[in-house]
Amino acid sequence: MAKNNFDFKAVEKKWINFWEKEKIYKFDSKSKKKIYAIDTPPPTVSGKMHIGSAGSYSQMDFIARFMRMRGFNLFYPFGTDDNGLATERLVEKSKKVLSRDMPRDKFIKLCLDYLKKENPEFIKGWKNIGISCDWDFYYSTINAHSRKISQWSFLDLYKKKRMKRRDAPSMWCPECKTGVAQVEVEDKNVPSTFVDVKLKIGKEDLIISTTRPELFPASVAVFYNPKDKRYEHLKGKTAKIPLFDIEVPILEDERTSMDKGTGIAYCATFGDQTDMEWQKAYNLPIKEAISKDGKMTKIAGKYKDMKVKEARKKIIEDLRKGGFLVKQEKITHPVNVHERCGTEIEFVKSKQWFLKYLDLKKEMLKWGAELNWHPKFMKVRYDNWVKGLRWDWLISNQRHFGIPFPVWYCKKCEEVILAREEDLPVDPLKDKPPVKMCPKCKSKEFIPEKDILNTWFTSSMTPTIAIKLTDKKTQKKLFPMNLRPQAHDIISFWLFNTVLKSQLHFKKNPWKDVTISGFVTLKGEKMSKSKGNVVTPQEVTDKYGADALRFWAASSKLGKDFDYQEKDVITGKRLITKLLNASKFVFMNLKNYDYKKLKELEKIDKLFLEKLDFIIEQATRNFEEYNYSMAKSGTEKLFWEFTDNYLEIVKKRVYSGDRNKKKSAQYTLYKSLLTFLKLFAPIIPFITEEIYQEYFKKDEKIKSIHISNWPEAKNPKSANDFDFFCDLLAKVRQTKSSAKKAMNAECVITLTKQNKKALEGMLDDFKNVTNAKEIKEGKFNVEFIEQ
RNA sequence: GGUCCGUUAGGCUAAUGGUAGACCCUCUCGUUUACACCGAGAAGGCGGAGGUUCGAUCCCUCCACGGACCACCA
C-alpha cells in the first residue's frame, strides 16, 4: 500500500466479490436475532444511475449497515420497477419491436428476458456503490410473482367493494391516450389567450372571459355569483353562445368568483374540475367536444377533427369576424399536464376503474400520523396530499404493456367476471375466464379487459412483494416492516399508495419508520438532462471511489436537498487515505504485540479511550435516530484528533518507550483504530473492510467487519483532560509557529504550577510531543534551544 | 392562494439558550522512520425589525429573499 498507488477500484471489486461469495448480507430466516426489515425502493431499469439515487440509496444503506452491525437480522431485499413506460421504451429500443404489435404476454416475456440479461449489469451499479442488499431476495415488478400479487390486490379490493368501474369524465392524456390519475398530473405554465366574448341575452350583451372558446359547442350553462349585484337581474334567463347558437341557462353559484374576468363563468362539459362539479350539481347535460385523441368531435360542427389548439385559434378568428370578440389578451397561466409527457390534460368521458377512497381522508391522515417520519416535517406533504385529493384513484391505463386487470366482462350484460386467486397471474387477452357462462345472464360470451393496472398500483405493493419472497413462517415476522426509505418526490405516489393499500388489505401500516432523502442539486439547481448539469455517479466513483461518494452522501441530513460538491468527495478521499496511513503506522508499531501482558493504561491513553467511548455512544444514538450525518461527523472529528494529536503524542512511546508504557500505547492504538473502523464501516464499507481484513481479522476472527459487533461504550466522557492536554499542546505549537520554528524544534517549556500539575502522569508524553528538553514551572513560555 | 423548509466566513456547510465548528480558498511556517492525497498557525461569519429571557444565531411574531409541495387555473 504505497502512498500513490492505492488501487481503490481493485479493492472495491475484491470486496464486492467477497461479500457476495461469503453471503455476508444474507438474511437468515432461521436466525433468532431480531429482524430489521427494509422496504427498498425498486429503481427503474433505465440505463444509467442518477447521482440522486446514488445519494439516497447510500443514505439508506448507512442505516442498513448500522442495524446489521448492531445485531439485527437484516431483511433488505432489492427489486427493479419494470412495469412502466421506461422499461417498455428500453426494451422496444433494444429489441427493435413495438409492444403494441405483439401479444402482451409475449412482450412481458421479452422484458423478462431482457431483464435477465441486463439486470446483472444494472444491479452492478448498486453493488458498486456498496449497497448491502441481500440480492437473493430480488423481484421485478413485472415478473409473475409481482403480477400475481398486484392482481390479487385488485381482487381483494374488489371484494372489499373498493373497486368501481365508471363511465364518466376523467382526466385524460390525449398524447398517451390513457386515463391518468390525479397524482400523475402536474402544473405547468403555458402561454394562452384570454378572450372576452359577447353572449346575447335577448337584446342585451353579456361579456364572458375565457381561455377555452373551443369548448363553446359543449356549453351547458353560464354562472354568476349570487352575491354579485351586477348580474342579479339575469336570474332565470338564458344566454346564447355565439357561433354555435346554443341557448344555455344563466345560473347562480358561489363557486363563481366575482373578480375573475367579468365575473361570469361559462360552463362546458368538461373544461375543468369546476365544470364537472357544476354538471353534477345542476344535472346539466353532458356534451363531449373533445375526443380521446385530442380532436374536436362532431358537435363542434365545422371545427370537427381539428386539434384543440387549432380549433381554438380558428374559433377566436371566427368570433372576431362575427363581431363577438370584445378583447383578447395574451396570458400565461398554469394548466394541468401529464407528468410523463407534458401534454395538457383534458376531461374525457371513458370507462375507467377507480379505487374508491375519497371517503377515507380522515383515516388516511391518521395512518400518516402513525408513521415515524424522519424528518418529521415531511409528514406535512403527505397531509397536504390527502387534504387535496379530489378524485378517486384512477388505476386503469389504456396502454398495452403492464399488468393486466384479472377481469372479463359478460358480453351481454357486462357482468364483471373475476379471475380465481389460484389462477393468478392471468392475462385475460390470452386466458379464458374461470366460468363457462355468465352467472347473471347465462350468456357464454365474454370480453377480456384490455386495460392494464397503473404502475403505482403494483409499486404500492412492494412490502408484500418482498415479504412473499420468504417462506410462510418468516412472512409473519416481517410485517410490518421497520423502514421505508425514499426520496421526497414520491411521497404522494409511492408512500401514500403503499400505506393506503396496506391499510385496505391488512388494516395495518406497512412499516413503522419512514426516512425521506433530499434531492441532489448542482449549484443549487435540480440536475436534469435538459439543463445539461448532470453528474453521474460513475464519473465520481471512477475518479474518487465509491467510499468517497458515500462519504459525500453522508454529509447531508435526511430531508435536506444537498448540492453536489466535488470538494466534499475529495474530503472523503482524504479521510480514506488518512485511514490507510494511520493503519499502516499503527500496525508498524504493533509487531509482536501482546495486549494480555498489559498491566495498566497510561493516563493519556485512558483519557483518549474515554473520549472514544463518548463518540461511540453519540454515534450509536445518532444512527438509531437515522441521523447518520451527525454520527459521521462526530467520528470524523475525533478520528482527526486521533491522527493529529494522539498519534503524535504516543509516537516516541511506541518507538522507544519502556515496556508497559509502550504496551499501553499499543493497546490504545489497536483498540481505537478498530473502533474507528467500525464506526465508519456503515458509511465507507470498502476501505474499512480492506483495513480490517489486512490487519484485524486474524485476531478478531469475524469474517467481515460488516457483521462484526458494533462497539460498546464502557466509560464515556464528553470532555476530559485529553482536551486540556491538546489545548496546551496547541498553545506550544502556536508559539512555535509565530516564532517561525519547526514543530519539532527543541525547546524548554515553562508552565504554570497549576497546568503542570494537571499534566501529572502525562508530562513525559507532553515532553515527547513538544520535543521539550525540560518543563519548568512559572509563567507560560517556550524557549528555543539554538542548534 | 395555502403549507413546509431554508437564509451562518470569499465559496460550501455543521452544531448550539451562555466562548459558532469543519472543508475549499487566502496568508505565514514547517515536515520526509504513517501520510505532500501531509502537518502547524493566522485571517474571516449568524438576512432585517420587534418580542420572550439574566442572556437569543438558536424560542415567538412580522418582513424580505430563495427553494419545495399542494391547490387554483371560467
PDB file of C-alpha atoms in Angstrom, chain A residues 551-778:
ATOM      1  CA  PHE A 551     -18.863   9.900   2.358  1.00  0.00           C
ATOM      2  CA  TRP A 552     -20.299  12.844   0.470  1.00  0.00           C
ATOM      3  CA  ALA A 553     -23.815  11.366   0.671  1.00  0.00           C
ATOM      4  CA  ALA A 554     -23.326  11.041   4.426  1.00  0.00           C
ATOM      5  CA  SER A 555     -22.624  14.728   4.823  1.00  0.00           C
ATOM      6  CA  SER A 556     -26.251  15.620   4.220  1.00  0.00           C
ATOM      7  CA  LYS A 557     -29.091  15.128   6.623  1.00  0.00           C
ATOM      8  CA  LEU A 558     -32.276  13.331   5.753  1.00  0.00           C
ATOM      9  CA  GLY A 559     -34.853  15.507   4.079  1.00  0.00           C
ATOM     10  CA  LYS A 560     -32.362  18.127   3.074  1.00  0.00           C
ATOM     11  CA  ASP A 561     -31.552  18.759  -0.542  1.00  0.00           C
ATOM     12  CA  PHE A 562     -27.835  18.572  -1.000  1.00  0.00           C
ATOM     13  CA  ASP A 563     -25.593  20.147  -3.515  1.00  0.00           C
ATOM     14  CA  TYR A 564     -23.081  18.031  -5.318  1.00  0.00           C
ATOM     15  CA  GLN A 565     -19.684  19.418  -4.433  1.00  0.00           C
ATOM     16  CA  GLU A 566     -16.587  17.753  -5.607  1.00  0.00           C
ATOM     17  CA  LYS A 567     -14.624  19.144  -2.688  1.00  0.00           C
ATOM     18  CA  ASP A 568     -16.783  17.105  -0.309  1.00  0.00           C
ATOM     19  CA  VAL A 569     -15.995  13.967  -2.231  1.00  0.00           C
ATOM     20  CA  ILE A 570     -12.330  14.920  -2.055  1.00  0.00           C
ATOM     21  CA  THR A 571     -12.627  15.385   1.698  1.00  0.00           C
ATOM     22  CA  GLY A 572     -13.896  11.818   1.822  1.00  0.00           C
ATOM     23  CA  LYS A 573     -10.977  10.683  -0.242  1.00  0.00           C
ATOM     24  CA  ARG A 574      -8.624  12.414   2.187  1.00  0.00           C
ATOM     25  CA  LEU A 575     -10.177  10.603   5.100  1.00  0.00           C
ATOM     26  CA  ILE A 576      -9.764   7.300   3.327  1.00  0.00           C
ATOM     27  CA  THR A 577      -6.092   7.972   2.652  1.00  0.00           C
ATOM     28  CA  LYS A 578      -5.643   9.012   6.236  1.00  0.00           C
ATOM     29  CA  LEU A 579      -7.273   5.846   7.480  1.00  0.00           C
ATOM     30  CA  LEU A 580      -4.920   3.797   5.356  1.00  0.00           C
ATOM     31  CA  ASN A 581      -1.846   5.615   6.520  1.00  0.00           C
ATOM     32  CA  ALA A 582      -2.838   5.679  10.148  1.00  0.00           C
ATOM     33  CA  SER A 583      -3.438   1.930   9.973  1.00  0.00           C
ATOM     34  CA  LYS A 584      -0.081   1.425   8.397  1.00  0.00           C
ATOM     35  CA  PHE A 585       1.527   3.384  11.207  1.00  0.00           C
ATOM     36  CA  VAL A 586      -0.392   1.608  13.922  1.00  0.00           C
ATOM     37  CA  PHE A 587       0.485  -1.855  12.726  1.00  0.00           C
ATOM     38  CA  MET A 588       4.083  -0.969  12.017  1.00  0.00           C
ATOM     39  CA  ASN A 589       4.285  -0.495  15.737  1.00  0.00           C
ATOM     40  CA  LEU A 590       2.256  -3.456  16.747  1.00  0.00           C
ATOM     41  CA  LYS A 591       4.656  -6.163  15.773  1.00  0.00           C
ATOM     42  CA  ASN A 592       4.843  -8.858  18.411  1.00  0.00           C
ATOM     43  CA  TYR A 593       2.276  -7.005  20.385  1.00  0.00           C
ATOM     44  CA  ASP A 594       0.508  -8.918  23.082  1.00  0.00           C
ATOM     45  CA  TYR A 595      -2.035  -6.888  24.971  1.00  0.00           C
ATOM     46  CA  LYS A 596      -2.593  -9.615  27.517  1.00  0.00           C
ATOM     47  CA  LYS A 597       0.565  -8.661  29.317  1.00  0.00           C
ATOM     48  CA  LEU A 598      -0.617  -5.093  29.742  1.00  0.00           C
ATOM     49  CA  LYS A 599      -0.617  -4.063  33.401  1.00  0.00           C
ATOM     50  CA  GLU A 600      -2.140  -0.642  33.410  1.00  0.00           C
ATOM     51  CA  LEU A 601      -3.053   2.053  30.932  1.00  0.00           C
ATOM     52  CA  GLU A 602      -1.115   5.282  30.821  1.00  0.00           C
ATOM     53  CA  LYS A 603      -3.217   8.240  31.792  1.00  0.00           C
ATOM     54  CA  ILE A 604      -3.393   9.896  28.384  1.00  0.00           C
ATOM     55  CA  ASP A 605      -4.339   6.573  26.802  1.00  0.00           C
ATOM     56  CA  LYS A 606      -7.129   6.125  29.256  1.00  0.00           C
ATOM     57  CA  LEU A 607      -8.346   9.640  28.618  1.00  0.00           C
ATOM     58  CA  PHE A 608      -8.396   9.122  24.896  1.00  0.00           C
ATOM     59  CA  LEU A 609     -10.338   5.901  25.205  1.00  0.00           C
ATOM     60  CA  GLU A 610     -12.895   7.681  27.353  1.00  0.00           C
ATOM     61  CA  LYS A 611     -13.407  10.246  24.659  1.00  0.00           C
ATOM     62  CA  LEU A 612     -13.708   7.488  22.122  1.00  0.00           C
ATOM     63  CA  ASP A 613     -16.344   5.849  24.271  1.00  0.00           C
ATOM     64  CA  PHE A 614     -18.254   9.072  24.258  1.00  0.00           C
ATOM     65  CA  ILE A 615     -18.173   9.170  20.475  1.00  0.00           C
ATOM     66  CA  ILE A 616     -19.347   5.568  20.332  1.00  0.00           C
ATOM     67  CA  GLU A 617     -22.284   6.441  22.487  1.00  0.00           C
ATOM     68  CA  GLN A 618     -23.094   9.506  20.454  1.00  0.00           C
ATOM     69  CA  ALA A 619     -22.733   7.792  17.083  1.00  0.00           C
ATOM     70  CA  THR A 620     -24.892   4.917  18.232  1.00  0.00           C
ATOM     71  CA  ARG A 621     -27.653   7.222  19.337  1.00  0.00           C
ATOM     72  CA  ASN A 622     -27.417   9.216  16.142  1.00  0.00           C
ATOM     73  CA  PHE A 623     -27.556   6.181  13.927  1.00  0.00           C
ATOM     74  CA  GLU A 624     -30.516   4.885  15.853  1.00  0.00           C
ATOM     75  CA  GLU A 625     -32.276   8.145  15.101  1.00  0.00           C
ATOM     76  CA  TYR A 626     -31.284   7.789  11.444  1.00  0.00           C
ATOM     77  CA  ASN A 627     -29.010  10.750  11.881  1.00  0.00           C
ATOM     78  CA  TYR A 628     -26.050   9.255  10.085  1.00  0.00           C
ATOM     79  CA  SER A 629     -24.550  12.635   9.197  1.00  0.00           C
ATOM     80  CA  MET A 630     -24.078  13.530  12.848  1.00  0.00           C
ATOM     81  CA  ALA A 631     -22.718  10.100  13.581  1.00  0.00           C
ATOM     82  CA  LYS A 632     -20.250  10.523  10.779  1.00  0.00           C
ATOM     83  CA  SER A 633     -19.094  13.997  11.664  1.00  0.00           C
ATOM     84  CA  GLY A 634     -18.567  13.137  15.332  1.00  0.00           C
ATOM     85  CA  THR A 635     -16.496  10.116  14.460  1.00  0.00           C
ATOM     86  CA  GLU A 636     -14.620  12.021  11.822  1.00  0.00           C
ATOM     87  CA  LYS A 637     -13.756  14.798  14.200  1.00  0.00           C
ATOM     88  CA  LEU A 638     -12.311  12.512  16.816  1.00  0.00           C
ATOM     89  CA  PHE A 639     -10.514  10.493  14.213  1.00  0.00           C
ATOM     90  CA  TRP A 640      -8.612  13.571  13.028  1.00  0.00           C
ATOM     91  CA  GLU A 641      -7.771  14.298  16.666  1.00  0.00           C
ATOM     92  CA  PHE A 642      -6.553  10.746  16.893  1.00  0.00           C
ATOM     93  CA  THR A 643      -4.161  11.144  13.982  1.00  0.00           C
ATOM     94  CA  ASP A 644      -3.112  14.746  14.506  1.00  0.00           C
ATOM     95  CA  ASN A 645      -2.766  14.644  18.236  1.00  0.00           C
ATOM     96  CA  TYR A 646      -2.903  11.220  19.774  1.00  0.00           C
ATOM     97  CA  LEU A 647      -0.578   9.555  17.291  1.00  0.00           C
ATOM     98  CA  GLU A 648       1.897  12.401  17.642  1.00  0.00           C
ATOM     99  CA  ILE A 649       1.711  12.124  21.408  1.00  0.00           C
ATOM    100  CA  VAL A 650       2.468   8.408  21.585  1.00  0.00           C
ATOM    101  CA  LYS A 651       4.899   8.215  18.715  1.00  0.00           C
ATOM    102  CA  LYS A 652       8.017   8.261  20.809  1.00  0.00           C
ATOM    103  CA  ARG A 653       6.472   5.930  23.327  1.00  0.00           C
ATOM    104  CA  VAL A 654       5.815   3.252  20.747  1.00  0.00           C
ATOM    105  CA  TYR A 655       9.184   3.775  19.123  1.00  0.00           C
ATOM    106  CA  SER A 656      11.193   3.528  22.271  1.00  0.00           C
ATOM    107  CA  GLY A 657       9.125   3.617  25.403  1.00  0.00           C
ATOM    108  CA  ASP A 658       9.646   1.205  28.216  1.00  0.00           C
ATOM    109  CA  ARG A 659       7.650  -1.988  28.242  1.00  0.00           C
ATOM    110  CA  ASN A 660       4.378  -1.162  29.879  1.00  0.00           C
ATOM    111  CA  LYS A 661       4.243   2.340  28.556  1.00  0.00           C
ATOM    112  CA  LYS A 662       4.717   1.017  25.073  1.00  0.00           C
ATOM    113  CA  LYS A 663       2.141  -1.708  25.577  1.00  0.00           C
ATOM    114  CA  SER A 664      -0.381   0.785  26.851  1.00  0.00           C
ATOM    115  CA  ALA A 665       0.022   2.833  23.717  1.00  0.00           C
ATOM    116  CA  GLN A 666      -0.162  -0.237  21.558  1.00  0.00           C
ATOM    117  CA  TYR A 667      -3.323  -1.380  23.220  1.00  0.00           C
ATOM    118  CA  THR A 668      -4.885   2.032  22.766  1.00  0.00           C
ATOM    119  CA  LEU A 669      -3.836   2.207  19.141  1.00  0.00           C
ATOM    120  CA  TYR A 670      -5.264  -1.192  18.333  1.00  0.00           C
ATOM    121  CA  LYS A 671      -8.477  -0.592  20.178  1.00  0.00           C
ATOM    122  CA  SER A 672      -9.015   2.919  18.863  1.00  0.00           C
ATOM    123  CA  LEU A 673      -8.317   2.091  15.268  1.00  0.00           C
ATOM    124  CA  LEU A 674     -10.641  -0.887  15.315  1.00  0.00           C
ATOM    125  CA  THR A 675     -13.341   1.232  16.893  1.00  0.00           C
ATOM    126  CA  PHE A 676     -12.929   3.971  14.326  1.00  0.00           C
ATOM    127  CA  LEU A 677     -13.152   1.420  11.544  1.00  0.00           C
ATOM    128  CA  LYS A 678     -16.356   0.020  12.938  1.00  0.00           C
ATOM    129  CA  LEU A 679     -17.891   3.431  13.417  1.00  0.00           C
ATOM    130  CA  PHE A 680     -17.005   4.327   9.871  1.00  0.00           C
ATOM    131  CA  ALA A 681     -17.968   0.970   8.388  1.00  0.00           C
ATOM    132  CA  PRO A 682     -21.608   1.815   7.563  1.00  0.00           C
ATOM    133  CA  ILE A 683     -20.504   4.917   5.702  1.00  0.00           C
ATOM    134  CA  ILE A 684     -17.348   3.752   3.951  1.00  0.00           C
ATOM    135  CA  PRO A 685     -17.625  -0.025   3.748  1.00  0.00           C
ATOM    136  CA  PHE A 686     -14.801  -0.746   1.322  1.00  0.00           C
ATOM    137  CA  ILE A 687     -11.791   0.833   2.974  1.00  0.00           C
ATOM    138  CA  THR A 688     -12.882  -0.272   6.413  1.00  0.00           C
ATOM    139  CA  GLU A 689     -13.198  -3.845   5.189  1.00  0.00           C
ATOM    140  CA  GLU A 690      -9.826  -3.599   3.477  1.00  0.00           C
ATOM    141  CA  ILE A 691      -8.064  -2.466   6.628  1.00  0.00           C
ATOM    142  CA  TYR A 692      -9.977  -4.872   8.817  1.00  0.00           C
ATOM    143  CA  GLN A 693      -9.096  -7.829   6.662  1.00  0.00           C
ATOM    144  CA  GLU A 694      -5.487  -6.803   6.309  1.00  0.00           C
ATOM    145  CA  TYR A 695      -4.753  -6.215   9.958  1.00  0.00           C
ATOM    146  CA  PHE A 696      -7.533  -7.154  12.328  1.00  0.00           C
ATOM    147  CA  LYS A 697      -9.162 -10.267  11.048  1.00  0.00           C
ATOM    148  CA  LYS A 698      -6.562 -12.688  12.303  1.00  0.00           C
ATOM    149  CA  ASP A 699      -7.189 -11.579  15.872  1.00  0.00           C
ATOM    150  CA  GLU A 700     -10.830 -10.605  15.677  1.00  0.00           C
ATOM    151  CA  LYS A 701     -11.805 -13.758  13.826  1.00  0.00           C
ATOM    152  CA  ILE A 702     -15.149 -12.437  12.456  1.00  0.00           C
ATOM    153  CA  LYS A 703     -15.342 -12.954   8.714  1.00  0.00           C
ATOM    154  CA  SER A 704     -16.155  -9.398   7.803  1.00  0.00           C
ATOM    155  CA  ILE A 705     -16.186  -6.100   9.641  1.00  0.00           C
ATOM    156  CA  HIS A 706     -19.730  -5.614   8.407  1.00  0.00           C
ATOM    157  CA  ILE A 707     -21.038  -8.436  10.515  1.00  0.00           C
ATOM    158  CA  SER A 708     -18.820  -7.681  13.472  1.00  0.00           C
ATOM    159  CA  ASN A 709     -20.302  -6.235  16.629  1.00  0.00           C
ATOM    160  CA  TRP A 710     -20.956  -2.564  16.879  1.00  0.00           C
ATOM    161  CA  PRO A 711     -18.639  -1.110  19.540  1.00  0.00           C
ATOM    162  CA  GLU A 712     -19.872  -0.658  23.098  1.00  0.00           C
ATOM    163  CA  ALA A 713     -19.067   2.356  25.195  1.00  0.00           C
ATOM    164  CA  LYS A 714     -17.706   1.481  28.644  1.00  0.00           C
ATOM    165  CA  ASN A 715     -16.660   4.710  30.180  1.00  0.00           C
ATOM    166  CA  PRO A 716     -17.776   7.654  28.070  1.00  0.00           C
ATOM    167  CA  LYS A 717     -16.570  11.164  28.869  1.00  0.00           C
ATOM    168  CA  SER A 718     -17.512  14.029  26.625  1.00  0.00           C
ATOM    169  CA  ALA A 719     -14.684  16.238  27.817  1.00  0.00           C
ATOM    170  CA  ASN A 720     -11.696  15.447  29.956  1.00  0.00           C
ATOM    171  CA  ASP A 721      -8.047  16.248  30.449  1.00  0.00           C
ATOM    172  CA  PHE A 722      -7.249  14.950  26.999  1.00  0.00           C
ATOM    173  CA  ASP A 723      -8.708  18.204  25.721  1.00  0.00           C
ATOM    174  CA  PHE A 724      -6.711  20.131  28.270  1.00  0.00           C
ATOM    175  CA  PHE A 725      -3.569  18.374  27.111  1.00  0.00           C
ATOM    176  CA  CYS A 726      -4.348  19.226  23.489  1.00  0.00           C
ATOM    177  CA  ASP A 727      -5.141  22.846  24.274  1.00  0.00           C
ATOM    178  CA  LEU A 728      -1.808  23.202  25.972  1.00  0.00           C
ATOM    179  CA  LEU A 729      -0.147  21.449  23.065  1.00  0.00           C
ATOM    180  CA  ALA A 730      -1.857  23.846  20.658  1.00  0.00           C
ATOM    181  CA  LYS A 731      -0.524  26.748  22.684  1.00  0.00           C
ATOM    182  CA  VAL A 732       3.010  25.470  22.345  1.00  0.00           C
ATOM    183  CA  ARG A 733       2.520  24.856  18.643  1.00  0.00           C
ATOM    184  CA  GLN A 734       1.178  28.358  18.241  1.00  0.00           C
ATOM    185  CA  THR A 735       4.208  29.820  19.928  1.00  0.00           C
ATOM    186  CA  LYS A 736       6.473  27.779  17.733  1.00  0.00           C
ATOM    187  CA  SER A 737       4.578  28.830  14.656  1.00  0.00           C
ATOM    188  CA  SER A 738       4.708  32.522  15.410  1.00  0.00           C
ATOM    189  CA  ALA A 739       8.406  32.175  16.162  1.00  0.00           C
ATOM    190  CA  LYS A 740       8.670  30.565  12.742  1.00  0.00           C
ATOM    191  CA  LYS A 741      10.152  27.446  14.216  1.00  0.00           C
ATOM    192  CA  ALA A 742       9.618  23.900  13.140  1.00  0.00           C
ATOM    193  CA  MET A 743       7.122  21.893  15.150  1.00  0.00           C
ATOM    194  CA  ASN A 744       9.838  19.551  16.267  1.00  0.00           C
ATOM    195  CA  ALA A 745      12.177  22.338  17.312  1.00  0.00           C
ATOM    196  CA  GLU A 746      13.824  21.529  20.612  1.00  0.00           C
ATOM    197  CA  CYS A 747      12.710  23.746  23.423  1.00  0.00           C
ATOM    198  CA  VAL A 748      12.279  24.329  27.096  1.00  0.00           C
ATOM    199  CA  ILE A 749       8.719  24.956  28.191  1.00  0.00           C
ATOM    200  CA  THR A 750       7.570  26.817  31.243  1.00  0.00           C
ATOM    201  CA  LEU A 751       4.126  26.019  32.547  1.00  0.00           C
ATOM    202  CA  THR A 752       2.168  27.436  35.441  1.00  0.00           C
ATOM    203  CA  LYS A 753       2.179  25.339  38.561  1.00  0.00           C
ATOM    204  CA  GLN A 754      -1.467  24.585  38.059  1.00  0.00           C
ATOM    205  CA  ASN A 755      -1.052  23.454  34.469  1.00  0.00           C
ATOM    206  CA  LYS A 756       1.948  21.370  35.270  1.00  0.00           C
ATOM    207  CA  LYS A 757       0.020  19.676  37.987  1.00  0.00           C
ATOM    208  CA  ALA A 758      -2.860  18.962  35.637  1.00  0.00           C
ATOM    209  CA  LEU A 759      -0.416  17.190  33.361  1.00  0.00           C
ATOM    210  CA  GLU A 760       0.579  14.845  36.110  1.00  0.00           C
ATOM    211  CA  GLY A 761       1.146  11.412  34.739  1.00  0.00           C
ATOM    212  CA  MET A 762       1.322  12.796  31.218  1.00  0.00           C
ATOM    213  CA  LEU A 763       4.351  15.023  31.489  1.00  0.00           C
ATOM    214  CA  ASP A 764       6.589  12.639  29.569  1.00  0.00           C
ATOM    215  CA  ASP A 765       4.065  12.433  26.781  1.00  0.00           C
ATOM    216  CA  PHE A 766       3.876  16.195  26.728  1.00  0.00           C
ATOM    217  CA  LYS A 767       7.636  16.456  26.517  1.00  0.00           C
ATOM    218  CA  ASN A 768       7.692  13.917  23.723  1.00  0.00           C
ATOM    219  CA  VAL A 769       5.113  15.580  21.562  1.00  0.00           C
ATOM    220  CA  THR A 770       6.537  19.081  22.008  1.00  0.00           C
ATOM    221  CA  ASN A 771      10.140  17.919  21.899  1.00  0.00           C
ATOM    222  CA  ALA A 772      10.782  19.755  25.122  1.00  0.00           C
ATOM    223  CA  LYS A 773      14.014  19.029  26.937  1.00  0.00           C
ATOM    224  CA  GLU A 774      12.587  20.287  30.136  1.00  0.00           C
ATOM    225  CA  ILE A 775       9.339  21.520  31.661  1.00  0.00           C
ATOM    226  CA  LYS A 776       9.876  24.383  34.046  1.00  0.00           C
ATOM    227  CA  GLU A 777       7.407  25.979  36.368  1.00  0.00           C
ATOM    228  CA  GLY A 778       6.352  29.616  36.081  1.00  0.00           C
TER     229      GLY A 778
END
